[in-house]
């Protein structure tokens, strides 16, 4: 039980800390509403669960051994984050009237779901984080039940965290705050995504 608690705490810190996925969920929740934000978070949850399965089943050792696979993922993820930065910068530069029309325009939920998957797919550090977290609780000789419990608990926590961001930031006070500070929020996102994308592209 103590090992599981350590795993869960580490996962909450890793998944709940500000990052590209969480900030994107917050932005979509404030600008487009709850359902679009939940669709985006569902994509993030799906890919996070896949990374967790890779880590738990040991396939992650192959990814670490074949560094070119991680390099390709890093480059793809970095370019995708730079594309998101460009979109955020363009939105920040737009006047409030066109931005309001853009906010009201319908965005297919499937497209937002795929965006969530791509954001997490392009971040190979996620699987390494899963490996580190699982290693805290899965000591040598740990039973399969222990692995399943640790993995399942983290998946449930991830669902609560990512969906929680979508629900919290789609509330009326958050939406009103976004309407007042839209351009500053979009500009900040552009800077953040540029930094995160550049870090993925140029980090060793």
PDB file of C-alpha atoms in Angstrom:
ATOM      1  CA  UNK A   1       0.000   0.000   0.000  1.00  0.00           C
ATOM      2  CA  UNK A   2       2.825   2.414   0.773  1.00  0.00           C
ATOM      3  CA  UNK A   3       4.394   1.744  -2.629  1.00  0.00           C
ATOM      4  CA  UNK A   4       1.071   2.391  -4.351  1.00  0.00           C
ATOM      5  CA  UNK A   5       0.613   5.674  -2.499  1.00  0.00           C
ATOM      6  CA  UNK A   6       4.068   6.787  -3.644  1.00  0.00           C
ATOM      7  CA  UNK A   7       3.190   5.880  -7.245  1.00  0.00           C
ATOM      8  CA  UNK A   8      -0.112   7.744  -7.103  1.00  0.00           C
ATOM      9  CA  UNK A   9       1.382  10.876  -5.562  1.00  0.00           C
ATOM     10  CA  UNK A  10       4.163  10.950  -8.146  1.00  0.00           C
ATOM     11  CA  UNK A  11       1.647  10.535 -10.954  1.00  0.00           C
ATOM     12  CA  UNK A  12      -0.616  13.327  -9.664  1.00  0.00           C
ATOM     13  CA  UNK A  13       2.360  15.686  -9.528  1.00  0.00           C
ATOM     14  CA  UNK A  14       3.536  14.704 -13.021  1.00  0.00           C
ATOM     15  CA  UNK A  15       0.108  14.756 -14.684  1.00  0.00           C
ATOM     16  CA  UNK A  16      -1.262  17.775 -12.832  1.00  0.00           C
ATOM     17  CA  UNK A  17       1.700  20.084 -13.315  1.00  0.00           C
ATOM     18  CA  UNK A  18       1.417  22.726 -16.081  1.00  0.00           C
ATOM     19  CA  UNK A  19       2.400  21.375 -19.467  1.00  0.00           C
ATOM     20  CA  UNK A  20       1.373  21.636 -23.124  1.00  0.00           C
ATOM     21  CA  UNK A  21      -1.570  19.250 -22.755  1.00  0.00           C
ATOM     22  CA  UNK A  22      -2.967  20.811 -19.590  1.00  0.00           C
ATOM     23  CA  UNK A  23      -2.598  24.349 -20.915  1.00  0.00           C
ATOM     24  CA  UNK A  24      -4.286  23.370 -24.187  1.00  0.00           C
ATOM     25  CA  UNK A  25      -7.198  21.837 -22.264  1.00  0.00           C
ATOM     26  CA  UNK A  26      -7.541  24.995 -20.172  1.00  0.00           C
ATOM     27  CA  UNK A  27      -7.490  27.197 -23.258  1.00  0.00           C
ATOM     28  CA  UNK A  28     -10.087  25.153 -25.141  1.00  0.00           C
ATOM     29  CA  UNK A  29     -12.300  25.006 -22.033  1.00  0.00           C
ATOM     30  CA  UNK A  30     -12.272  28.782 -21.599  1.00  0.00           C
ATOM     31  CA  UNK A  31     -12.570  29.649 -25.289  1.00  0.00           C
ATOM     32  CA  UNK A  32     -14.880  26.942 -26.668  1.00  0.00           C
ATOM     33  CA  UNK A  33     -16.652  25.326 -23.727  1.00  0.00           C
ATOM     34  CA  UNK A  34     -16.875  22.119 -21.770  1.00  0.00           C
ATOM     35  CA  UNK A  35     -17.640  19.518 -24.442  1.00  0.00           C
ATOM     36  CA  UNK A  36     -14.754  20.525 -26.737  1.00  0.00           C
ATOM     37  CA  UNK A  37     -12.391  20.587 -23.747  1.00  0.00           C
ATOM     38  CA  UNK A  38     -13.556  17.135 -22.658  1.00  0.00           C
ATOM     39  CA  UNK A  39     -12.991  15.850 -26.206  1.00  0.00           C
ATOM     40  CA  UNK A  40      -9.436  17.204 -26.148  1.00  0.00           C
ATOM     41  CA  UNK A  41      -8.823  15.744 -22.692  1.00  0.00           C
ATOM     42  CA  UNK A  42     -10.165  12.371 -23.876  1.00  0.00           C
ATOM     43  CA  UNK A  43      -7.465  12.323 -26.551  1.00  0.00           C
ATOM     44  CA  UNK A  44      -4.805  13.164 -23.976  1.00  0.00           C
ATOM     45  CA  UNK A  45      -6.123  10.437 -21.656  1.00  0.00           C
ATOM     46  CA  UNK A  46      -6.134   7.889 -24.484  1.00  0.00           C
ATOM     47  CA  UNK A  47      -2.508   8.511 -25.439  1.00  0.00           C
ATOM     48  CA  UNK A  48      -1.411   8.730 -21.820  1.00  0.00           C
ATOM     49  CA  UNK A  49      -2.978   5.312 -21.220  1.00  0.00           C
ATOM     50  CA  UNK A  50      -1.134   3.926 -24.252  1.00  0.00           C
ATOM     51  CA  UNK A  51       2.167   5.290 -22.971  1.00  0.00           C
ATOM     52  CA  UNK A  52       1.406   3.729 -19.597  1.00  0.00           C
ATOM     53  CA  UNK A  53       0.759   0.336 -21.180  1.00  0.00           C
ATOM     54  CA  UNK A  54       4.040   0.595 -23.055  1.00  0.00           C
ATOM     55  CA  UNK A  55       5.858   1.382 -19.832  1.00  0.00           C
ATOM     56  CA  UNK A  56       4.207  -1.356 -17.779  1.00  0.00           C
ATOM     57  CA  UNK A  57       4.668  -4.090 -20.389  1.00  0.00           C
ATOM     58  CA  UNK A  58       8.337  -3.296 -20.808  1.00  0.00           C
ATOM     59  CA  UNK A  59       8.155  -2.191 -24.429  1.00  0.00           C
ATOM     60  CA  UNK A  60       9.618   1.121 -23.302  1.00  0.00           C
ATOM     61  CA  UNK A  61      13.029  -0.548 -23.084  1.00  0.00           C
ATOM     62  CA  UNK A  62      12.900  -1.007 -26.862  1.00  0.00           C
ATOM     63  CA  UNK A  63      12.109   2.676 -27.347  1.00  0.00           C
ATOM     64  CA  UNK A  64      15.042   3.615 -25.155  1.00  0.00           C
ATOM     65  CA  UNK A  65      17.343   1.205 -27.018  1.00  0.00           C
ATOM     66  CA  UNK A  66      16.314   2.483 -30.419  1.00  0.00           C
ATOM     67  CA  UNK A  67      17.024   6.160 -29.866  1.00  0.00           C
ATOM     68  CA  UNK A  68      16.053   7.114 -33.413  1.00  0.00           C
ATOM     69  CA  UNK A  69      12.429   6.247 -32.617  1.00  0.00           C
ATOM     70  CA  UNK A  70      12.431   8.746 -29.759  1.00  0.00           C
ATOM     71  CA  UNK A  71      14.188  11.290 -31.956  1.00  0.00           C
ATOM     72  CA  UNK A  72      11.488  11.028 -34.608  1.00  0.00           C
ATOM     73  CA  UNK A  73       8.758  11.426 -31.986  1.00  0.00           C
ATOM     74  CA  UNK A  74      10.540  14.417 -30.473  1.00  0.00           C
ATOM     75  CA  UNK A  75      10.877  16.140 -33.840  1.00  0.00           C
ATOM     76  CA  UNK A  76       7.246  15.495 -34.733  1.00  0.00           C
ATOM     77  CA  UNK A  77       6.079  16.681 -31.326  1.00  0.00           C
ATOM     78  CA  UNK A  78       8.270  19.779 -31.447  1.00  0.00           C
ATOM     79  CA  UNK A  79       6.965  20.768 -34.868  1.00  0.00           C
ATOM     80  CA  UNK A  80       3.382  20.208 -33.736  1.00  0.00           C
ATOM     81  CA  UNK A  81       3.884  22.429 -30.684  1.00  0.00           C
ATOM     82  CA  UNK A  82       5.399  25.134 -32.891  1.00  0.00           C
ATOM     83  CA  UNK A  83       2.337  24.904 -35.107  1.00  0.00           C
ATOM     84  CA  UNK A  84       0.118  25.377 -32.043  1.00  0.00           C
ATOM     85  CA  UNK A  85       2.298  28.355 -31.066  1.00  0.00           C
ATOM     86  CA  UNK A  86       1.734  29.908 -34.495  1.00  0.00           C
ATOM     87  CA  UNK A  87      -2.037  29.425 -34.175  1.00  0.00           C
ATOM     88  CA  UNK A  88      -2.045  30.982 -30.695  1.00  0.00           C
ATOM     89  CA  UNK A  89       0.066  33.927 -31.875  1.00  0.00           C
ATOM     90  CA  UNK A  90      -2.257  34.521 -34.827  1.00  0.00           C
ATOM     91  CA  UNK A  91      -5.262  34.444 -32.490  1.00  0.00           C
ATOM     92  CA  UNK A  92      -3.555  36.874 -30.101  1.00  0.00           C
ATOM     93  CA  UNK A  93      -2.880  39.282 -32.965  1.00  0.00           C
ATOM     94  CA  UNK A  94      -6.488  39.177 -34.167  1.00  0.00           C
ATOM     95  CA  UNK A  95      -8.978  41.800 -33.063  1.00  0.00           C
ATOM     96  CA  UNK A  96     -11.628  40.871 -30.532  1.00  0.00           C
ATOM     97  CA  UNK A  97     -14.523  40.760 -33.002  1.00  0.00           C
ATOM     98  CA  UNK A  98     -13.052  38.102 -35.336  1.00  0.00           C
ATOM     99  CA  UNK A  99     -11.809  36.221 -32.309  1.00  0.00           C
ATOM    100  CA  UNK A 100     -15.305  36.129 -30.877  1.00  0.00           C
ATOM    101  CA  UNK A 101     -16.658  34.697 -34.123  1.00  0.00           C
ATOM    102  CA  UNK A 102     -13.873  32.105 -34.097  1.00  0.00           C
ATOM    103  CA  UNK A 103     -14.731  31.132 -30.554  1.00  0.00           C
ATOM    104  CA  UNK A 104     -18.379  30.612 -31.477  1.00  0.00           C
ATOM    105  CA  UNK A 105     -17.575  28.587 -34.581  1.00  0.00           C
ATOM    106  CA  UNK A 106     -18.095  24.875 -34.218  1.00  0.00           C
ATOM    107  CA  UNK A 107     -15.028  22.660 -34.052  1.00  0.00           C
ATOM    108  CA  UNK A 108     -15.556  18.923 -34.648  1.00  0.00           C
ATOM    109  CA  UNK A 109     -15.121  17.014 -31.419  1.00  0.00           C
ATOM    110  CA  UNK A 110     -13.286  14.303 -33.328  1.00  0.00           C
ATOM    111  CA  UNK A 111     -10.687  16.833 -34.464  1.00  0.00           C
ATOM    112  CA  UNK A 112     -10.131  17.951 -30.881  1.00  0.00           C
ATOM    113  CA  UNK A 113      -9.845  14.324 -29.759  1.00  0.00           C
ATOM    114  CA  UNK A 114      -7.182  13.701 -32.418  1.00  0.00           C
ATOM    115  CA  UNK A 115      -5.386  16.885 -31.361  1.00  0.00           C
ATOM    116  CA  UNK A 116      -5.164  15.547 -27.814  1.00  0.00           C
ATOM    117  CA  UNK A 117      -3.717  12.271 -29.066  1.00  0.00           C
ATOM    118  CA  UNK A 118      -1.152  14.031 -31.260  1.00  0.00           C
ATOM    119  CA  UNK A 119      -0.048  16.342 -28.469  1.00  0.00           C
ATOM    120  CA  UNK A 120       0.704  13.442 -26.154  1.00  0.00           C
ATOM    121  CA  UNK A 121       2.032  11.199 -28.911  1.00  0.00           C
ATOM    122  CA  UNK A 122       4.592  13.820 -29.816  1.00  0.00           C
ATOM    123  CA  UNK A 123       5.967  13.924 -26.281  1.00  0.00           C
ATOM    124  CA  UNK A 124       8.115  10.794 -25.731  1.00  0.00           C
ATOM    125  CA  UNK A 125       8.992  12.094 -22.295  1.00  0.00           C
ATOM    126  CA  UNK A 126       5.561  10.867 -21.240  1.00  0.00           C
ATOM    127  CA  UNK A 127       6.573   7.217 -21.552  1.00  0.00           C
ATOM    128  CA  UNK A 128       9.806   7.912 -19.686  1.00  0.00           C
ATOM    129  CA  UNK A 129       7.802   9.605 -16.933  1.00  0.00           C
ATOM    130  CA  UNK A 130       5.564   6.536 -16.746  1.00  0.00           C
ATOM    131  CA  UNK A 131       8.641   4.314 -16.450  1.00  0.00           C
ATOM    132  CA  UNK A 132      10.036   6.443 -13.632  1.00  0.00           C
ATOM    133  CA  UNK A 133       6.707   6.495 -11.779  1.00  0.00           C
ATOM    134  CA  UNK A 134       6.105   2.766 -12.122  1.00  0.00           C
ATOM    135  CA  UNK A 135       9.635   2.013 -10.943  1.00  0.00           C
ATOM    136  CA  UNK A 136       8.838   3.741  -7.653  1.00  0.00           C
ATOM    137  CA  UNK A 137       6.277   1.103  -6.760  1.00  0.00           C
ATOM    138  CA  UNK A 138       7.088  -1.949  -8.848  1.00  0.00           C
ATOM    139  CA  UNK A 139      10.053  -3.367  -6.996  1.00  0.00           C
ATOM    140  CA  UNK A 140      11.838  -6.497  -8.233  1.00  0.00           C
ATOM    141  CA  UNK A 141       9.535  -9.482  -7.793  1.00  0.00           C
ATOM    142  CA  UNK A 142       6.370  -7.388  -7.696  1.00  0.00           C
ATOM    143  CA  UNK A 143       3.246  -9.349  -8.531  1.00  0.00           C
ATOM    144  CA  UNK A 144       1.230  -8.769 -11.732  1.00  0.00           C
ATOM    145  CA  UNK A 145      -1.669  -7.658  -9.532  1.00  0.00           C
ATOM    146  CA  UNK A 146       0.539  -4.891  -8.157  1.00  0.00           C
ATOM    147  CA  UNK A 147       1.366  -3.699 -11.672  1.00  0.00           C
ATOM    148  CA  UNK A 148      -2.291  -3.743 -12.711  1.00  0.00           C
ATOM    149  CA  UNK A 149      -3.348  -1.851  -9.572  1.00  0.00           C
ATOM    150  CA  UNK A 150      -0.649   0.779  -9.996  1.00  0.00           C
ATOM    151  CA  UNK A 151      -1.404   1.255 -13.682  1.00  0.00           C
ATOM    152  CA  UNK A 152      -5.192   1.249 -13.263  1.00  0.00           C
ATOM    153  CA  UNK A 153      -5.057   3.716 -10.409  1.00  0.00           C
ATOM    154  CA  UNK A 154      -2.877   6.106 -12.401  1.00  0.00           C
ATOM    155  CA  UNK A 155      -5.233   5.896 -15.383  1.00  0.00           C
ATOM    156  CA  UNK A 156      -8.189   6.805 -13.157  1.00  0.00           C
ATOM    157  CA  UNK A 157      -6.212   9.664 -11.641  1.00  0.00           C
ATOM    158  CA  UNK A 158      -5.297  10.880 -15.121  1.00  0.00           C
ATOM    159  CA  UNK A 159      -8.933  10.849 -16.179  1.00  0.00           C
ATOM    160  CA  UNK A 160      -9.849  12.872 -13.094  1.00  0.00           C
ATOM    161  CA  UNK A 161      -7.036  15.394 -13.602  1.00  0.00           C
ATOM    162  CA  UNK A 162      -7.424  16.056 -17.331  1.00  0.00           C
ATOM    163  CA  UNK A 163     -11.226  16.011 -17.289  1.00  0.00           C
ATOM    164  CA  UNK A 164     -11.143  18.100 -14.123  1.00  0.00           C
ATOM    165  CA  UNK A 165      -9.192  20.818 -15.912  1.00  0.00           C
ATOM    166  CA  UNK A 166     -11.776  20.758 -18.702  1.00  0.00           C
ATOM    167  CA  UNK A 167     -14.674  21.101 -16.276  1.00  0.00           C
ATOM    168  CA  UNK A 168     -13.066  23.672 -13.979  1.00  0.00           C
ATOM    169  CA  UNK A 169     -11.892  26.044 -16.698  1.00  0.00           C
ATOM    170  CA  UNK A 170     -15.188  25.908 -18.594  1.00  0.00           C
ATOM    171  CA  UNK A 171     -17.118  27.440 -15.693  1.00  0.00           C
ATOM    172  CA  UNK A 172     -18.698  30.861 -16.155  1.00  0.00           C
ATOM    173  CA  UNK A 173     -16.096  32.849 -14.126  1.00  0.00           C
ATOM    174  CA  UNK A 174     -13.250  31.282 -16.121  1.00  0.00           C
ATOM    175  CA  UNK A 175     -15.005  31.966 -19.435  1.00  0.00           C
ATOM    176  CA  UNK A 176     -15.599  35.607 -18.473  1.00  0.00           C
ATOM    177  CA  UNK A 177     -11.979  35.927 -17.420  1.00  0.00           C
ATOM    178  CA  UNK A 178     -10.867  34.510 -20.747  1.00  0.00           C
ATOM    179  CA  UNK A 179     -13.043  36.980 -22.632  1.00  0.00           C
ATOM    180  CA  UNK A 180     -11.365  39.873 -20.804  1.00  0.00           C
ATOM    181  CA  UNK A 181      -7.799  38.581 -21.157  1.00  0.00           C
ATOM    182  CA  UNK A 182      -8.055  36.569 -24.372  1.00  0.00           C
ATOM    183  CA  UNK A 183      -5.159  38.192 -26.215  1.00  0.00           C
ATOM    184  CA  UNK A 184      -2.825  37.965 -23.212  1.00  0.00           C
ATOM    185  CA  UNK A 185      -3.713  34.308 -22.691  1.00  0.00           C
ATOM    186  CA  UNK A 186      -3.178  33.454 -26.362  1.00  0.00           C
ATOM    187  CA  UNK A 187       0.124  35.361 -26.421  1.00  0.00           C
ATOM    188  CA  UNK A 188       1.299  33.512 -23.313  1.00  0.00           C
ATOM    189  CA  UNK A 189       0.353  30.202 -24.894  1.00  0.00           C
ATOM    190  CA  UNK A 190       2.271  31.127 -28.039  1.00  0.00           C
ATOM    191  CA  UNK A 191       5.379  31.808 -25.975  1.00  0.00           C
ATOM    192  CA  UNK A 192       4.961  28.617 -23.948  1.00  0.00           C
ATOM    193  CA  UNK A 193       4.354  26.376 -26.968  1.00  0.00           C
ATOM    194  CA  UNK A 194       7.319  27.945 -28.774  1.00  0.00           C
ATOM    195  CA  UNK A 195       9.573  27.203 -25.823  1.00  0.00           C
ATOM    196  CA  UNK A 196       8.253  23.665 -25.370  1.00  0.00           C
ATOM    197  CA  UNK A 197       8.485  22.882 -29.079  1.00  0.00           C
ATOM    198  CA  UNK A 198      12.001  24.281 -29.371  1.00  0.00           C
ATOM    199  CA  UNK A 199      13.067  22.303 -26.340  1.00  0.00           C
ATOM    200  CA  UNK A 200      11.822  19.082 -27.886  1.00  0.00           C
ATOM    201  CA  UNK A 201      13.518  19.836 -31.206  1.00  0.00           C
ATOM    202  CA  UNK A 202      16.908  20.858 -29.850  1.00  0.00           C
ATOM    203  CA  UNK A 203      17.287  18.924 -26.582  1.00  0.00           C
ATOM    204  CA  UNK A 204      19.464  15.838 -26.562  1.00  0.00           C
TER     205      UNK A 204
END
